[in-house]
PDB file of C-alpha atoms in Angstrom:
ATOM      1  CA  MET A 414    -114.940  24.912  80.648  1.00 61.00           C
ATOM      2  CA  PRO A 415    -117.650  25.617  78.053  1.00 63.00           C
ATOM      3  CA  PHE A 416    -117.082  27.910  75.079  1.00 58.00           C
ATOM      4  CA  GLU A 417    -117.417  31.495  76.267  1.00 62.00           C
ATOM      5  CA  GLY A 418    -119.387  33.688  73.920  1.00 74.00           C
ATOM      6  CA  LYS A 419    -122.393  33.638  71.620  1.00 88.00           C
ATOM      7  CA  LEU A 420    -122.957  30.531  69.550  1.00 97.00           C
ATOM      8  CA  ARG A 421    -122.213  31.680  65.974  1.00 97.00           C
ATOM      9  CA  LEU A 422    -124.202  30.801  62.829  1.00 98.00           C
ATOM     10  CA  GLY A 423    -122.325  30.444  59.568  1.00 98.00           C
ATOM     11  CA  VAL A 424    -124.646  30.382  56.537  1.00 98.00           C
ATOM     12  CA  ASN A 425    -123.471  28.327  53.587  1.00 97.00           C
ATOM     13  CA  ILE A 426    -124.559  29.850  50.260  1.00 97.00           C
ATOM     14  CA  ASP A 427    -123.380  27.059  47.935  1.00 96.00           C
ATOM     15  CA  HIS A 428    -126.855  26.049  46.846  1.00 95.00           C
ATOM     16  CA  VAL A 429    -127.844  29.513  45.729  1.00 97.00           C
ATOM     17  CA  ALA A 430    -125.118  28.957  43.171  1.00 96.00           C
ATOM     18  CA  THR A 431    -126.529  25.489  42.431  1.00 96.00           C
ATOM     19  CA  VAL A 432    -129.840  27.056  41.412  1.00 95.00           C
ATOM     20  CA  ARG A 433    -128.062  29.713  39.358  1.00 96.00           C
ATOM     21  CA  ASN A 434    -125.913  27.169  37.534  1.00 94.00           C
ATOM     22  CA  ALA A 435    -128.947  25.055  36.656  1.00 93.00           C
ATOM     23  CA  ARG A 436    -129.778  27.679  34.000  1.00 91.00           C
ATOM     24  CA  GLY A 437    -126.251  28.835  33.314  1.00 88.00           C
ATOM     25  CA  GLY A 438    -127.014  32.506  33.936  1.00 88.00           C
ATOM     26  CA  ALA A 439    -126.209  35.027  36.616  1.00 92.00           C
ATOM     27  CA  TYR A 440    -129.333  34.686  38.777  1.00 94.00           C
ATOM     28  CA  PRO A 441    -129.780  34.050  41.666  1.00 96.00           C
ATOM     29  CA  ASP A 442    -126.585  35.707  42.815  1.00 96.00           C
ATOM     30  CA  PRO A 443    -124.786  34.040  45.757  1.00 96.00           C
ATOM     31  CA  LEU A 444    -123.241  37.383  46.727  1.00 97.00           C
ATOM     32  CA  ARG A 445    -126.718  38.904  47.102  1.00 97.00           C
ATOM     33  CA  ALA A 446    -127.670  35.944  49.272  1.00 97.00           C
ATOM     34  CA  ALA A 447    -124.570  36.478  51.408  1.00 97.00           C
ATOM     35  CA  LYS A 448    -125.402  40.158  51.953  1.00 97.00           C
ATOM     36  CA  LEU A 449    -129.002  39.279  52.909  1.00 96.00           C
ATOM     37  CA  ALA A 450    -127.643  36.636  55.313  1.00 97.00           C
ATOM     38  CA  GLU A 451    -125.443  39.310  56.884  1.00 95.00           C
ATOM     39  CA  GLU A 452    -128.455  41.560  57.354  1.00 95.00           C
ATOM     40  CA  ALA A 453    -130.455  38.703  58.874  1.00 95.00           C
ATOM     41  CA  GLY A 454    -127.810  38.118  61.542  1.00 93.00           C
ATOM     42  CA  ALA A 455    -125.463  35.481  60.093  1.00 96.00           C
ATOM     43  CA  ASP A 456    -122.103  35.631  61.917  1.00 97.00           C
ATOM     44  CA  GLY A 457    -120.213  34.349  58.889  1.00 97.00           C
ATOM     45  CA  ILE A 458    -120.610  33.068  55.361  1.00 98.00           C
ATOM     46  CA  THR A 459    -119.410  29.666  54.164  1.00 97.00           C
ATOM     47  CA  ALA A 460    -118.647  28.853  50.566  1.00 96.00           C
ATOM     48  CA  HIS A 461    -117.142  25.662  49.179  1.00 95.00           C
ATOM     49  CA  LEU A 462    -115.122  26.090  45.997  1.00 94.00           C
ATOM     50  CA  ARG A 463    -115.157  22.588  44.595  1.00 93.00           C
ATOM     51  CA  GLU A 464    -112.564  21.348  42.154  1.00 91.00           C
ATOM     52  CA  ASP A 465    -115.264  20.859  39.500  1.00 91.00           C
ATOM     53  CA  ARG A 466    -116.878  24.290  40.222  1.00 91.00           C
ATOM     54  CA  ARG A 467    -120.310  22.650  40.364  1.00 89.00           C
ATOM     55  CA  HIS A 468    -121.749  25.573  42.366  1.00 94.00           C
ATOM     56  CA  ILE A 469    -119.539  28.325  43.765  1.00 96.00           C
ATOM     57  CA  SER A 470    -117.183  29.856  41.161  1.00 95.00           C
ATOM     58  CA  ASP A 471    -113.855  31.651  41.428  1.00 94.00           C
ATOM     59  CA  ALA A 472    -115.685  34.906  40.622  1.00 95.00           C
ATOM     60  CA  ASP A 473    -118.033  34.256  43.560  1.00 96.00           C
ATOM     61  CA  ILE A 474    -115.068  33.999  45.920  1.00 96.00           C
ATOM     62  CA  ASP A 475    -113.629  37.235  44.483  1.00 96.00           C
ATOM     63  CA  GLY A 476    -116.931  39.014  45.102  1.00 96.00           C
ATOM     64  CA  LEU A 477    -117.376  37.634  48.607  1.00 96.00           C
ATOM     65  CA  MET A 478    -113.903  38.654  49.690  1.00 95.00           C
ATOM     66  CA  GLU A 479    -114.516  42.172  48.398  1.00 94.00           C
ATOM     67  CA  ALA A 480    -118.011  42.767  49.719  1.00 94.00           C
ATOM     68  CA  LEU A 481    -118.464  40.846  53.000  1.00 94.00           C
ATOM     69  CA  ARG A 482    -118.297  42.511  56.367  1.00 95.00           C
ATOM     70  CA  VAL A 483    -118.611  39.219  58.246  1.00 96.00           C
ATOM     71  CA  PRO A 484    -115.910  36.541  58.024  1.00 95.00           C
ATOM     72  CA  LEU A 485    -115.723  34.164  55.051  1.00 96.00           C
ATOM     73  CA  ASN A 486    -115.219  30.507  55.827  1.00 97.00           C
ATOM     74  CA  PHE A 487    -113.624  29.123  52.650  1.00 96.00           C
ATOM     75  CA  GLU A 488    -114.222  25.394  52.333  1.00 96.00           C
ATOM     76  CA  MET A 489    -111.823  23.537  50.085  1.00 95.00           C
ATOM     77  CA  ALA A 490    -110.109  20.260  49.339  1.00 94.00           C
ATOM     78  CA  ALA A 491    -106.448  19.802  50.299  1.00 94.00           C
ATOM     79  CA  THR A 492    -105.070  20.411  46.785  1.00 94.00           C
ATOM     80  CA  ALA A 493    -102.319  22.682  45.490  1.00 95.00           C
ATOM     81  CA  GLU A 494    -104.815  24.588  43.355  1.00 96.00           C
ATOM     82  CA  MET A 495    -107.096  25.361  46.312  1.00 96.00           C
ATOM     83  CA  GLN A 496    -104.178  26.247  48.586  1.00 97.00           C
ATOM     84  CA  ALA A 497    -102.975  28.777  45.989  1.00 97.00           C
ATOM     85  CA  ILE A 498    -106.459  30.340  45.804  1.00 96.00           C
ATOM     86  CA  ALA A 499    -106.696  30.566  49.575  1.00 97.00           C
ATOM     87  CA  LEU A 500    -103.255  32.111  49.877  1.00 97.00           C
ATOM     88  CA  ARG A 501    -104.156  34.749  47.282  1.00 96.00           C
ATOM     89  CA  HIS A 502    -107.381  35.729  49.048  1.00 96.00           C
ATOM     90  CA  LYS A 503    -106.396  35.044  52.687  1.00 96.00           C
ATOM     91  CA  PRO A 504    -109.934  34.531  53.996  1.00 96.00           C
ATOM     92  CA  HIS A 505    -110.626  34.664  57.702  1.00 95.00           C
ATOM     93  CA  ALA A 506    -111.019  30.880  57.886  1.00 96.00           C
ATOM     94  CA  VAL A 507    -110.135  27.918  55.698  1.00 97.00           C
ATOM     95  CA  CYS A 508    -111.984  24.640  56.284  1.00 96.00           C
ATOM     96  CA  ILE A 509    -110.310  21.576  54.776  1.00 95.00           C
ATOM     97  CA  VAL A 510    -112.906  19.052  53.621  1.00 94.00           C
ATOM     98  CA  PRO A 511    -112.792  15.721  51.819  1.00 89.00           C
ATOM     99  CA  GLU A 512    -113.967  15.866  48.224  1.00 73.00           C
ATOM    100  CA  LYS A 513    -114.876  13.225  45.676  1.00 59.00           C
ATOM    101  CA  ARG A 514    -116.013  14.183  42.180  1.00 52.00           C
ATOM    102  CA  GLU A 515    -118.879  11.674  42.123  1.00 49.00           C
ATOM    103  CA  GLU A 516    -120.450  12.645  45.447  1.00 49.00           C
ATOM    104  CA  ARG A 517    -123.576  14.804  45.625  1.00 53.00           C
ATOM    105  CA  THR A 518    -122.451  16.387  48.871  1.00 49.00           C
ATOM    106  CA  THR A 519    -119.623  15.878  51.336  1.00 48.00           C
ATOM    107  CA  GLU A 520    -120.143  12.336  52.502  1.00 57.00           C
ATOM    108  CA  GLY A 521    -117.952  12.142  55.582  1.00 64.00           C
ATOM    109  CA  GLY A 522    -115.113  13.640  57.538  1.00 78.00           C
ATOM    110  CA  LEU A 523    -111.556  14.099  56.341  1.00 89.00           C
ATOM    111  CA  GLU A 524    -109.140  11.258  56.980  1.00 90.00           C
ATOM    112  CA  VAL A 525    -106.515  13.099  59.010  1.00 91.00           C
ATOM    113  CA  ALA A 526    -104.767  10.311  60.883  1.00 87.00           C
ATOM    114  CA  ARG A 527    -103.598   8.512  57.764  1.00 89.00           C
ATOM    115  CA  GLU A 528    -102.438  11.715  56.061  1.00 89.00           C
ATOM    116  CA  GLU A 529    -101.049  13.542  59.064  1.00 91.00           C
ATOM    117  CA  ASN A 530     -97.670  14.499  57.580  1.00 91.00           C
ATOM    118  CA  ARG A 531     -99.089  15.720  54.250  1.00 93.00           C
ATOM    119  CA  LEU A 532    -101.848  17.747  55.915  1.00 95.00           C
ATOM    120  CA  ALA A 533     -99.456  19.299  58.447  1.00 95.00           C
ATOM    121  CA  HIS A 534     -97.316  20.612  55.603  1.00 95.00           C
ATOM    122  CA  PHE A 535    -100.389  21.641  53.608  1.00 96.00           C
ATOM    123  CA  ILE A 536    -101.927  23.834  56.299  1.00 95.00           C
ATOM    124  CA  ALA A 537     -98.677  25.431  57.533  1.00 96.00           C
ATOM    125  CA  PRO A 538     -98.589  28.138  54.798  1.00 96.00           C
ATOM    126  CA  LEU A 539    -102.286  28.902  55.399  1.00 97.00           C
ATOM    127  CA  ARG A 540    -101.680  29.475  59.072  1.00 96.00           C
ATOM    128  CA  GLU A 541     -98.647  31.609  58.305  1.00 96.00           C
ATOM    129  CA  ALA A 542    -100.828  33.708  56.007  1.00 96.00           C
ATOM    130  CA  GLY A 543    -103.195  34.422  58.928  1.00 96.00           C
ATOM    131  CA  CYS A 544    -106.030  32.064  58.043  1.00 96.00           C
ATOM    132  CA  ARG A 545    -107.716  30.128  60.831  1.00 96.00           C
ATOM    133  CA  VAL A 546    -107.510  26.490  59.711  1.00 96.00           C
ATOM    134  CA  SER A 547    -110.419  24.179  60.403  1.00 96.00           C
ATOM    135  CA  ILE A 548    -110.594  20.447  59.669  1.00 96.00           C
ATOM    136  CA  PHE A 549    -113.954  18.827  58.826  1.00 96.00           C
ATOM    137  CA  ILE A 550    -113.967  15.438  60.573  1.00 95.00           C
ATOM    138  CA  ALA A 551    -116.130  12.710  61.994  1.00 94.00           C
ATOM    139  CA  ALA A 552    -116.729  12.516  65.750  1.00 95.00           C
ATOM    140  CA  ASP A 553    -113.771  10.195  66.148  1.00 94.00           C
ATOM    141  CA  ARG A 554    -111.114  10.487  68.863  1.00 95.00           C
ATOM    142  CA  ARG A 555    -108.291   9.368  66.547  1.00 94.00           C
ATOM    143  CA  GLN A 556    -109.122  12.028  63.930  1.00 94.00           C
ATOM    144  CA  ILE A 557    -109.511  14.753  66.566  1.00 96.00           C
ATOM    145  CA  GLU A 558    -106.106  13.951  68.083  1.00 96.00           C
ATOM    146  CA  ALA A 559    -104.500  13.980  64.617  1.00 95.00           C
ATOM    147  CA  ALA A 560    -106.130  17.368  63.829  1.00 95.00           C
ATOM    148  CA  ALA A 561    -104.648  18.782  67.019  1.00 95.00           C
ATOM    149  CA  ARG A 562    -101.210  17.402  66.236  1.00 94.00           C
ATOM    150  CA  ILE A 563    -101.026  18.881  62.715  1.00 93.00           C
ATOM    151  CA  GLY A 564    -101.735  22.389  64.063  1.00 92.00           C
ATOM    152  CA  ALA A 565    -105.394  22.962  63.208  1.00 94.00           C
ATOM    153  CA  GLU A 566    -107.003  25.572  65.398  1.00 95.00           C
ATOM    154  CA  VAL A 567    -110.557  24.419  64.773  1.00 97.00           C
ATOM    155  CA  ILE A 568    -112.410  21.212  64.008  1.00 97.00           C
ATOM    156  CA  GLU A 569    -115.864  21.002  62.500  1.00 97.00           C
ATOM    157  CA  LEU A 570    -117.740  17.861  63.505  1.00 97.00           C
ATOM    158  CA  HIS A 571    -119.721  16.183  60.721  1.00 96.00           C
ATOM    159  CA  THR A 572    -123.341  15.949  61.926  1.00 97.00           C
ATOM    160  CA  GLY A 573    -124.666  14.190  58.823  1.00 95.00           C
ATOM    161  CA  ALA A 574    -125.048  10.709  60.323  1.00 96.00           C
ATOM    162  CA  TYR A 575    -127.014  12.106  63.252  1.00 97.00           C
ATOM    163  CA  CYS A 576    -129.290  14.123  60.953  1.00 97.00           C
ATOM    164  CA  ASP A 577    -129.809  11.233  58.513  1.00 96.00           C
ATOM    165  CA  ALA A 578    -130.755   8.843  61.327  1.00 97.00           C
ATOM    166  CA  HIS A 579    -133.319  11.375  62.589  1.00 98.00           C
ATOM    167  CA  ALA A 580    -134.793  11.850  59.131  1.00 97.00           C
ATOM    168  CA  GLU A 581    -135.076   8.097  58.594  1.00 97.00           C
ATOM    169  CA  GLY A 582    -136.712   7.517  61.960  1.00 97.00           C
ATOM    170  CA  HIS A 583    -133.852   5.410  63.360  1.00 98.00           C
ATOM    171  CA  LEU A 584    -134.027   7.010  66.793  1.00 97.00           C
ATOM    172  CA  ASP A 585    -131.657   4.621  68.532  1.00 98.00           C
ATOM    173  CA  ILE A 586    -128.941   5.314  65.959  1.00 97.00           C
ATOM    174  CA  ARG A 587    -129.729   9.018  66.141  1.00 97.00           C
ATOM    175  CA  ASP A 588    -129.273   9.044  69.906  1.00 98.00           C
ATOM    176  CA  ARG A 589    -125.968   7.102  69.662  1.00 98.00           C
ATOM    177  CA  GLU A 590    -124.661   9.562  67.037  1.00 97.00           C
ATOM    178  CA  LEU A 591    -125.708  12.497  69.184  1.00 98.00           C
ATOM    179  CA  ALA A 592    -123.992  11.029  72.226  1.00 98.00           C
ATOM    180  CA  SER A 593    -120.790  10.561  70.173  1.00 97.00           C
ATOM    181  CA  LEU A 594    -120.917  14.140  68.924  1.00 98.00           C
ATOM    182  CA  ARG A 595    -121.408  15.392  72.462  1.00 98.00           C
ATOM    183  CA  GLU A 596    -118.507  13.355  73.841  1.00 98.00           C
ATOM    184  CA  MET A 597    -116.122  14.299  71.031  1.00 97.00           C
ATOM    185  CA  ALA A 598    -117.032  17.989  71.217  1.00 98.00           C
ATOM    186  CA  ALA A 599    -116.019  17.960  74.859  1.00 97.00           C
ATOM    187  CA  TYR A 600    -112.852  15.959  74.088  1.00 97.00           C
ATOM    188  CA  ALA A 601    -111.765  18.309  71.298  1.00 97.00           C
ATOM    189  CA  HIS A 602    -112.389  21.344  73.473  1.00 97.00           C
ATOM    190  CA  SER A 603    -110.264  19.768  76.214  1.00 96.00           C
ATOM    191  CA  LEU A 604    -107.360  19.612  73.693  1.00 97.00           C
ATOM    192  CA  GLY A 605    -107.594  23.305  73.081  1.00 96.00           C
ATOM    193  CA  LEU A 606    -109.403  23.062  69.750  1.00 97.00           C
ATOM    194  CA  GLU A 607    -112.305  25.379  68.878  1.00 97.00           C
ATOM    195  CA  VAL A 608    -115.291  23.203  68.035  1.00 98.00           C
ATOM    196  CA  HIS A 609    -117.699  23.825  65.176  1.00 98.00           C
ATOM    197  CA  ALA A 610    -120.393  21.506  63.780  1.00 98.00           C
ATOM    198  CA  GLY A 611    -122.416  21.175  60.644  1.00 96.00           C
ATOM    199  CA  HIS A 612    -123.914  19.160  57.756  1.00 95.00           C
ATOM    200  CA  GLY A 613    -127.579  18.349  57.382  1.00 95.00           C
ATOM    201  CA  LEU A 614    -128.820  20.358  60.320  1.00 98.00           C
ATOM    202  CA  THR A 615    -132.486  21.370  60.233  1.00 98.00           C
ATOM    203  CA  TYR A 616    -134.952  23.084  62.516  1.00 98.00           C
ATOM    204  CA  ASP A 617    -135.728  19.617  63.935  1.00 98.00           C
ATOM    205  CA  THR A 618    -132.162  18.608  64.608  1.00 98.00           C
ATOM    206  CA  VAL A 619    -130.277  21.787  65.456  1.00 98.00           C
ATOM    207  CA  LYS A 620    -131.187  22.318  69.087  1.00 98.00           C
ATOM    208  CA  PRO A 621    -129.492  19.217  70.600  1.00 98.00           C
ATOM    209  CA  VAL A 622    -126.238  20.098  68.854  1.00 98.00           C
ATOM    210  CA  ALA A 623    -126.540  23.815  69.637  1.00 98.00           C
ATOM    211  CA  ALA A 624    -126.921  22.873  73.297  1.00 97.00           C
ATOM    212  CA  PHE A 625    -123.359  21.398  73.481  1.00 97.00           C
ATOM    213  CA  PRO A 626    -121.574  23.981  75.606  1.00 95.00           C
ATOM    214  CA  GLU A 627    -118.249  23.459  73.858  1.00 97.00           C
ATOM    215  CA  VAL A 628    -119.544  24.237  70.364  1.00 98.00           C
ATOM    216  CA  ALA A 629    -118.680  27.767  69.147  1.00 97.00           C
ATOM    217  CA  GLU A 630    -120.202  27.735  65.685  1.00 98.00           C
ATOM    218  CA  LEU A 631    -122.732  25.878  63.494  1.00 98.00           C
ATOM    219  CA  ASN A 632    -122.455  25.981  59.720  1.00 97.00           C
ATOM    220  CA  ILE A 633    -125.745  25.390  57.942  1.00 97.00           C
ATOM    221  CA  GLY A 634    -126.575  25.813  54.287  1.00 95.00           C
ATOM    222  CA  HIS A 635    -128.745  23.431  52.280  1.00 95.00           C
ATOM    223  CA  PHE A 636    -131.691  23.450  54.688  1.00 97.00           C
ATOM    224  CA  ILE A 637    -131.693  27.234  55.117  1.00 97.00           C
ATOM    225  CA  ILE A 638    -131.581  27.814  51.363  1.00 97.00           C
ATOM    226  CA  GLY A 639    -134.408  25.287  50.951  1.00 96.00           C
ATOM    227  CA  GLU A 640    -136.550  26.982  53.596  1.00 97.00           C
ATOM    228  CA  ALA A 641    -135.835  30.338  51.996  1.00 97.00           C
ATOM    229  CA  ILE A 642    -137.903  29.207  48.968  1.00 95.00           C
ATOM    230  CA  PHE A 643    -140.929  29.168  51.257  1.00 96.00           C
ATOM    231  CA  LEU A 644    -140.137  31.759  53.918  1.00 95.00           C
ATOM    232  CA  GLY A 645    -137.564  34.068  52.410  1.00 96.00           C
ATOM    233  CA  LEU A 646    -133.889  34.002  53.347  1.00 96.00           C
ATOM    234  CA  GLY A 647    -134.096  36.475  56.213  1.00 96.00           C
ATOM    235  CA  PRO A 648    -136.920  34.690  58.044  1.00 97.00           C
ATOM    236  CA  ALA A 649    -135.339  31.273  57.429  1.00 97.00           C
ATOM    237  CA  ILE A 650    -132.106  32.446  59.054  1.00 97.00           C
ATOM    238  CA  SER A 651    -133.904  34.228  61.877  1.00 96.00           C
ATOM    239  CA  GLU A 652    -135.788  31.059  62.814  1.00 97.00           C
ATOM    240  CA  MET A 653    -132.550  29.030  62.882  1.00 98.00           C
ATOM    241  CA  ARG A 654    -130.950  31.718  65.007  1.00 97.00           C
ATOM    242  CA  ARG A 655    -133.934  31.651  67.388  1.00 97.00           C
ATOM    243  CA  LEU A 656    -133.682  27.899  67.833  1.00 97.00           C
ATOM    244  CA  MET A 657    -129.931  28.055  68.453  1.00 97.00           C
ATOM    245  CA  ASP A 658    -130.331  30.794  71.052  1.00 96.00           C
ATOM    246  CA  GLU A 659    -133.189  28.887  72.718  1.00 96.00           C
ATOM    247  CA  ALA A 660    -130.982  25.795  72.986  1.00 97.00           C
ATOM    248  CA  ARG A 661    -128.322  27.911  74.681  1.00 94.00           C
ATOM    249  CA  GLY A 662    -130.820  29.557  77.007  1.00 90.00           C
ATOM    250  CA  VAL A 663    -130.240  33.006  75.491  1.00 81.00           C
TER     251      VAL A 663
END
């Protein structure tokens, strides 16, 4: 059975904070961006509090939790520090992502199968606190099965390889990656997991993924913030929403 309901759009505001931090001041304000995204029809806001605080800050999370009307999807590494922050705030959703200090952006999915016991114990207090726990993983059957076993309610499929292949003109690789995403979205859904997807999605790549009937939510950030420089944040979000709805036949 396909996912029943509207395909949701989560807008990641990390890179508003990247621009702010380039000058070390208070502008542009990620909270203002989040409120504008709400007004433009975002179904949720995503923010990744990295261990090195390279973009989103602790104060940003405080402000988002206080001001948002839509759900906050709190992305974080599986560390004791981040667990404590999540348990203090109790956001609607917590997405566990891999994190390396030297990477520019999240480079791949979380290795769940090799750390199954540790991650099961890590997410248990988050679930008990009422957070929906999502695991950011590659479109890999072994990782999906491990995510289901540890008690995650949601997986988010990493769409970066598909988007990179499209951007580089490697259409055969792109099509293989898309087919894998499609197959694994259906498999995860069959296991009772809610399926999300994200990373690197653009106007050119979003529709094939949005068309997967099992996908409930797309999380998109860098491209939308980049387009907002030219179009404004509201119109950039509205166009992404239009393409997603068109892919779903809405």
